[in-house]
Short mmCIF file of C-alpha atoms in Angstrom, two decimals:
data_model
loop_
_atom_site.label_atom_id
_atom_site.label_comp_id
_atom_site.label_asym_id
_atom_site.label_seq_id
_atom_site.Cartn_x
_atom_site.Cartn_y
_atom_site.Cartn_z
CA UNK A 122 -78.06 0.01 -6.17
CA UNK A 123 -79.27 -3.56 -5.35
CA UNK A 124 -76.55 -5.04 -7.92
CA UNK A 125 -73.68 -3.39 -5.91
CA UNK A 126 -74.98 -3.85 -2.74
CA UNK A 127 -75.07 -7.73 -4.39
CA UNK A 128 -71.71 -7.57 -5.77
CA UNK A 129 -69.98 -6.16 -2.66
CA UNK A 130 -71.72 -9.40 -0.62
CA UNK A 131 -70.43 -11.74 -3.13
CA UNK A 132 -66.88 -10.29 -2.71
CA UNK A 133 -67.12 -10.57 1.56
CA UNK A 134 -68.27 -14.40 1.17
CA UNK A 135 -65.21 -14.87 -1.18
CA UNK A 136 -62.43 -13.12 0.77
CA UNK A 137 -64.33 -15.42 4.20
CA UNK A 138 -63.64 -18.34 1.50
CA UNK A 139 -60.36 -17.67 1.03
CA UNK A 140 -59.48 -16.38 5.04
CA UNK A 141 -60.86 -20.10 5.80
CA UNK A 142 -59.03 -21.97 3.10
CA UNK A 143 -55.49 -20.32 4.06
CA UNK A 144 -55.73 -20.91 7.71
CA UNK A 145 -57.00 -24.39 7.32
CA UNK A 146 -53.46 -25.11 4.91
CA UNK A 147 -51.78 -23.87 7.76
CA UNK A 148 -53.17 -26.39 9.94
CA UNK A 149 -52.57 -28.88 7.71
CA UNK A 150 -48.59 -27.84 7.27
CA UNK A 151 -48.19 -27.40 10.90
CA UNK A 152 -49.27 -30.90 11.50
CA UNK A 153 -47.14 -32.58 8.59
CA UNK A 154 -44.36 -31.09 9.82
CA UNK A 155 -45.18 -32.21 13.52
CA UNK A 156 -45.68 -36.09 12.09
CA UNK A 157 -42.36 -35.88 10.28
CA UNK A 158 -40.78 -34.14 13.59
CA UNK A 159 -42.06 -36.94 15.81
CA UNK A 160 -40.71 -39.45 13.13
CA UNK A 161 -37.33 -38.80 12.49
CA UNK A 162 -36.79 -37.03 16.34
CA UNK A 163 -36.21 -40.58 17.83
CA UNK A 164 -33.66 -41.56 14.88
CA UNK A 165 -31.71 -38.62 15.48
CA UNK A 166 -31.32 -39.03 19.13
CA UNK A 167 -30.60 -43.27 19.15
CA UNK A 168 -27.51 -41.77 16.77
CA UNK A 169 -26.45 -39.52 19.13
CA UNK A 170 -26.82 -41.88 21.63
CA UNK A 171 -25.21 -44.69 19.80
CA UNK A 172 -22.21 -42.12 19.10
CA UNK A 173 -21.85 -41.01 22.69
CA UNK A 174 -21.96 -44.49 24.24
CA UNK A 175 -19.77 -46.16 21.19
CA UNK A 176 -16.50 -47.54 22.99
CA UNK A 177 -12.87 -47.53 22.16
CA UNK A 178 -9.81 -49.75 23.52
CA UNK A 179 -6.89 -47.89 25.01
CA UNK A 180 -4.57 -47.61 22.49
CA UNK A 181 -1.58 -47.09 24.45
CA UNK A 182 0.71 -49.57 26.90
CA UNK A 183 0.39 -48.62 30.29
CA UNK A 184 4.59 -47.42 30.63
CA UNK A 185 6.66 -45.45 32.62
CA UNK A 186 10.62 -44.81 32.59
CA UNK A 187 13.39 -46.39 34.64
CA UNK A 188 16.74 -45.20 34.97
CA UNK A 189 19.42 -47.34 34.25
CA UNK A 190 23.45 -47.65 35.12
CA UNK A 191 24.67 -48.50 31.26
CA UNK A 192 22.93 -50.11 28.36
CA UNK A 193 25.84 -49.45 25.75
CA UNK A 194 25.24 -53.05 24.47
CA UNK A 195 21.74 -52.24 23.48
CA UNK A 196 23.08 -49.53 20.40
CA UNK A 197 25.01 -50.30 17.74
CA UNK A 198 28.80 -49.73 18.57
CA UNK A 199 29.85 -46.32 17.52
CA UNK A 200 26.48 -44.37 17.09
CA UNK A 201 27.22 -42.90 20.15
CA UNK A 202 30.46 -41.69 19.66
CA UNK A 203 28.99 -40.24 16.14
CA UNK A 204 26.16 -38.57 17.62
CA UNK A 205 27.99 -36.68 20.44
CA UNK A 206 31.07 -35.27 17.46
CA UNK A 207 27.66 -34.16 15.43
CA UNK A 208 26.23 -32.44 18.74
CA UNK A 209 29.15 -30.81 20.01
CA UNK A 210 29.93 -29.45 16.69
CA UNK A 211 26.50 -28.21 15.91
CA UNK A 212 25.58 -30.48 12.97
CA UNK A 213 23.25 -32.80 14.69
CA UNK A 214 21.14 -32.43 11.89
CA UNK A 215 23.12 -33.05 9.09
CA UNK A 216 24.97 -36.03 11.22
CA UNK A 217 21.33 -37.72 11.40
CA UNK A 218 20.18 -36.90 7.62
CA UNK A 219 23.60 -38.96 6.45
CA UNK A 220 22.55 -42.02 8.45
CA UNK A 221 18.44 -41.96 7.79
CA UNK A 222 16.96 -44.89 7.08
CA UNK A 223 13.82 -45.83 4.52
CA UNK A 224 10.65 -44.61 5.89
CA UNK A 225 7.35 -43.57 4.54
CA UNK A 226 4.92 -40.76 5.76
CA UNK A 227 1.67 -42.08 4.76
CA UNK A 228 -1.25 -40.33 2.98
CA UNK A 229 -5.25 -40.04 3.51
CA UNK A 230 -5.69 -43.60 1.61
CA UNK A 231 -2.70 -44.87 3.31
CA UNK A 232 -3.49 -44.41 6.84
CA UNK A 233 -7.04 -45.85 5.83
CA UNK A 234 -5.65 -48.72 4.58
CA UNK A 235 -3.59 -49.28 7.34
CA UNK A 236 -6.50 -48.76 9.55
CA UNK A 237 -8.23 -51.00 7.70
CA UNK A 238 -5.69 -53.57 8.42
CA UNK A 239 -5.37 -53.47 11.79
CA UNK A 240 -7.44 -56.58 13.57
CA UNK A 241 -6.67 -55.39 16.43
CA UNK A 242 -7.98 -51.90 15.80
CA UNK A 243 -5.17 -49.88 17.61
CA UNK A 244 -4.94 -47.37 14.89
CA UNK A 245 -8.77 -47.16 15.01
CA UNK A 246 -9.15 -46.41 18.26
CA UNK A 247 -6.20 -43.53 18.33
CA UNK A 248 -7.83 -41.66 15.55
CA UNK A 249 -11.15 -41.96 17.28
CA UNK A 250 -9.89 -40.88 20.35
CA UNK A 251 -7.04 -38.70 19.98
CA UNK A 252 -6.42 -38.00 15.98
CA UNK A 253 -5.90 -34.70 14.56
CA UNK A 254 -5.68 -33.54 11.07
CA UNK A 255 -1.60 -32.06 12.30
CA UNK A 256 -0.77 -36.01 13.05
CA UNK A 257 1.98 -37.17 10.83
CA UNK A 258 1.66 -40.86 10.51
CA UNK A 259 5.24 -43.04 9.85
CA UNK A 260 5.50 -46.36 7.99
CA UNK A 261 8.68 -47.70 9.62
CA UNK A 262 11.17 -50.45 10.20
CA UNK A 263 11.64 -50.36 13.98
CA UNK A 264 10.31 -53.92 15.21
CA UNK A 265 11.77 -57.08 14.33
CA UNK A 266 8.83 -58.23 11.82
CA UNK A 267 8.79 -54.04 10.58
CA UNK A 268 6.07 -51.90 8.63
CA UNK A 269 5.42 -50.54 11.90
CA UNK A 270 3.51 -47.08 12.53
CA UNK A 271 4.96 -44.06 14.11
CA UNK A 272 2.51 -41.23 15.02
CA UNK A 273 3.44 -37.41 15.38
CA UNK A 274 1.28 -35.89 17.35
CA UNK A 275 1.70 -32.51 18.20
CA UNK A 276 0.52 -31.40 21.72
CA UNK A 277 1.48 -27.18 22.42
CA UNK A 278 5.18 -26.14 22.24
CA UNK A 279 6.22 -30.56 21.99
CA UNK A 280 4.74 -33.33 20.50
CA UNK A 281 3.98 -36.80 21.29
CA UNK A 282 5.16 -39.91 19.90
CA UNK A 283 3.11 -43.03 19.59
CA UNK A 284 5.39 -46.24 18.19
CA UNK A 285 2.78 -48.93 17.29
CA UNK A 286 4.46 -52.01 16.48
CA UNK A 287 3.19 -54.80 13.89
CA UNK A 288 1.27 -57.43 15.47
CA UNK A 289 1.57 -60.93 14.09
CA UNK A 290 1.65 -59.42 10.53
CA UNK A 291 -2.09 -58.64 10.75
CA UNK A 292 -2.16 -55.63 13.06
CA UNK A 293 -0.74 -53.33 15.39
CA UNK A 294 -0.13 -53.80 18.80
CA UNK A 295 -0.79 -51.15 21.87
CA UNK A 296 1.24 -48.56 21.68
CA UNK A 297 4.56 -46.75 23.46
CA UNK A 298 5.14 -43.82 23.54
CA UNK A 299 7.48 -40.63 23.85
CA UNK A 300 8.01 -37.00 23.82
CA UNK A 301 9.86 -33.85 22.40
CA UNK A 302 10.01 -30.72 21.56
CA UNK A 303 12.31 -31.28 18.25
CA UNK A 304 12.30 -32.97 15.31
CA UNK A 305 12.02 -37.01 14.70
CA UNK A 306 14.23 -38.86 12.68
CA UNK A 307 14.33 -42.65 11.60
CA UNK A 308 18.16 -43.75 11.38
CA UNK A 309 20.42 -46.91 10.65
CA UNK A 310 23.56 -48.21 12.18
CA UNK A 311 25.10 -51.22 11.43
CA UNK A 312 22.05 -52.57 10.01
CA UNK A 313 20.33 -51.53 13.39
CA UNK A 314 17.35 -49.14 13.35
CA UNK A 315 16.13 -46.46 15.59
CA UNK A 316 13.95 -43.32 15.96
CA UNK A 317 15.99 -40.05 17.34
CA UNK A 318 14.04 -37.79 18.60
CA UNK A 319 16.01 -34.07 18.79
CA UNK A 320 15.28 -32.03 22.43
CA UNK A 321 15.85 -27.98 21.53
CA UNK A 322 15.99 -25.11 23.80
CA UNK A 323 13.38 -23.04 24.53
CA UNK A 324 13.60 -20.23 21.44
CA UNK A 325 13.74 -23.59 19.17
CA UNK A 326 17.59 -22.38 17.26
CA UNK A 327 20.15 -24.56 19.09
CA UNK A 328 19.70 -28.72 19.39
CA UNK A 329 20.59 -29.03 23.40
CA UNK A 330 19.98 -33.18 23.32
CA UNK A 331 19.07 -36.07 21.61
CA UNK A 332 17.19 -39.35 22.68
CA UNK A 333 17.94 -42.64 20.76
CA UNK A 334 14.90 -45.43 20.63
CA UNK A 335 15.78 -48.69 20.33
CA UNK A 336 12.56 -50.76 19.58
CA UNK A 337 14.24 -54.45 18.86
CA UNK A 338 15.60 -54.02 22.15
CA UNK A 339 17.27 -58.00 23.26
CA UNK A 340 15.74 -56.71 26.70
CA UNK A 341 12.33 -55.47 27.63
CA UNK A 342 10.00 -53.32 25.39
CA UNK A 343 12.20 -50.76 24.66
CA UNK A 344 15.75 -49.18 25.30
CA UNK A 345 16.80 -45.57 25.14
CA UNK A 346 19.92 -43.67 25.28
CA UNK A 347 19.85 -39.84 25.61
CA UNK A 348 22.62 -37.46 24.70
CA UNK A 349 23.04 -33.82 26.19
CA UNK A 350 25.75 -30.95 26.58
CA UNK A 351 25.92 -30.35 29.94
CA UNK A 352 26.78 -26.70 31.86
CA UNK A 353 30.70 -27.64 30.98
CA UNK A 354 29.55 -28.13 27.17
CA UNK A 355 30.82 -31.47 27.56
CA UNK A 356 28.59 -34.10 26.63
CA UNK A 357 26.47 -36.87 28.87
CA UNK A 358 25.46 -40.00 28.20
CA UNK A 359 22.02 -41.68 30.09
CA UNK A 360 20.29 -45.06 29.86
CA UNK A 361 16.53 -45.61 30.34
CA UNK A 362 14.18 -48.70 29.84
CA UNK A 363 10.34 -48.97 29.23
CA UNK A 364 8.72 -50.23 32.58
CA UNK A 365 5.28 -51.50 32.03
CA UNK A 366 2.74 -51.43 34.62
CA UNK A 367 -0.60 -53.65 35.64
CA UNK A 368 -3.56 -51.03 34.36
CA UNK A 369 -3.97 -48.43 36.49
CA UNK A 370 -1.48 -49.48 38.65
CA UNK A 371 1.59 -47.10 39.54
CA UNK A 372 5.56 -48.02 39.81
CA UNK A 373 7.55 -48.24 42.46
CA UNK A 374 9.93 -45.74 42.95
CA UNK A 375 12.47 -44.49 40.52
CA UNK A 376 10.28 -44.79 37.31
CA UNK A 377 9.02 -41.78 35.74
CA UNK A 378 6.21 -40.84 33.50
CA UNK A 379 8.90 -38.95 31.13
CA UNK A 380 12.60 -39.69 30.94
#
């Protein structure tokens, strides 16, 4: 009787023991973790900080659109006349596929590298800013000096342009930009190059206009030329120059944020 009464004391001291010993682990876990917690917390937030207060240049020219009377002389002569037979006739496309000049749409490595060579960190700031993985990114020859960068970047039902032109051969410079809701195409006339840009109608099956970018312009930034069938199906020509602006300042009248 005594030895189990003994036996069944020994066994309440042990399971006390063992109560004890768990809890105080706990203790000991809970205030590890706390320590590490109170460690690494501050780390954490200075990188959220440093990400939320990290600052990026405007990458883009501060531009509107003026109308203009006639800048024929700006565009090779005859690409007109070739683009409005090919629109009129419905082969737009095929028209601008005969006359396309050498361009490059640039890879994951490429656009790093390019990135990489920007010193003025144009490229770096758009894809910080305003990148998405649908951009299509452009080596072209648009600028006098060339390898410039054109940037797709599609925006609902259109997409946005961004031409950013070599800089001194060591970067890019701010860029311009412009807008459709077709297709882009880099083409060559007489030894001239320019980006067309294709405007569609709403259900997207029939090419309603065109808009010619002239970006080694003898005048200003930038000269464009649009093409469209009017209501009479016959064909109109328009003129528009780049107008740039002091930042944050706004035009006088007649410029326009589109053409």
């Amino acid at each position: 009787m005594y030895l189990i009464l003994y036996k069944y004391i020994i066994y309440e001291k042990m399971k006390r023991v063992i109560h004890i010993t768990l809890i105080g682990s706990l203790i000991v876990i809970v205030l590890l973790l706390n320590s590490l917690k109170a460690k690494t917390t501050p780390l954490t937030e200075a990188k959220e900080e440093t990400a939320k207060t990290e600052y990026y240049d405007d990458f883009r020219e501060n531009v509107y659109f003026t109308k203009e009377e006639n800048l024929s002389d700006e565009f090779a002569t005859g690409l007109a006349d070739y683009l409005k037979k090919h629109l009129k006739a419905g082969t737009l496309e095929k028209g601008l596929k005969k006359i396309s000049s050498d361009y490059i749409i640039l890879n994951k490595k490429e656009k790093e590298k390019a990135m990489k060579k920007d010193t003025n960190k144009m490229l770096r700031s758009y894809q910080m800013t305003e990148g998405q993985k649908l951009d299509e990114w452009y080596q072209v020859n648009l600028s006098e000096i060339g390898n410039d960068i054109v940037i797709k970047h599609p925006k609902g039902n259109e997409a946005i342009f961004y031409f950013f032109p070599t800089w001194y051969e060591v970067g890019y410079d701010m860029a311009l930009r412009s807008k459709g809701n077709g297709d882009v195409y880099f083409i060559s006339w007489k030894n001239n190059n320019y980006m067309a840009i294709t405007d569609k109608n709403p259900k997207r099956d029939t090419i309603k206009g065109i808009t010619i970018y002239n970006y080694n312009s003898s005048i200003y930034i930038g000269s464009l030329m649009r093409i469209e069938i009017n209501r009479d199906k016959k064909t109109d020509v328009s003129y528009y120059l780049y107008f740039m602006t002091g930042t944050g300042q706004e035009p006088d009248g007649g410029a326009t944020y589109w053409p």
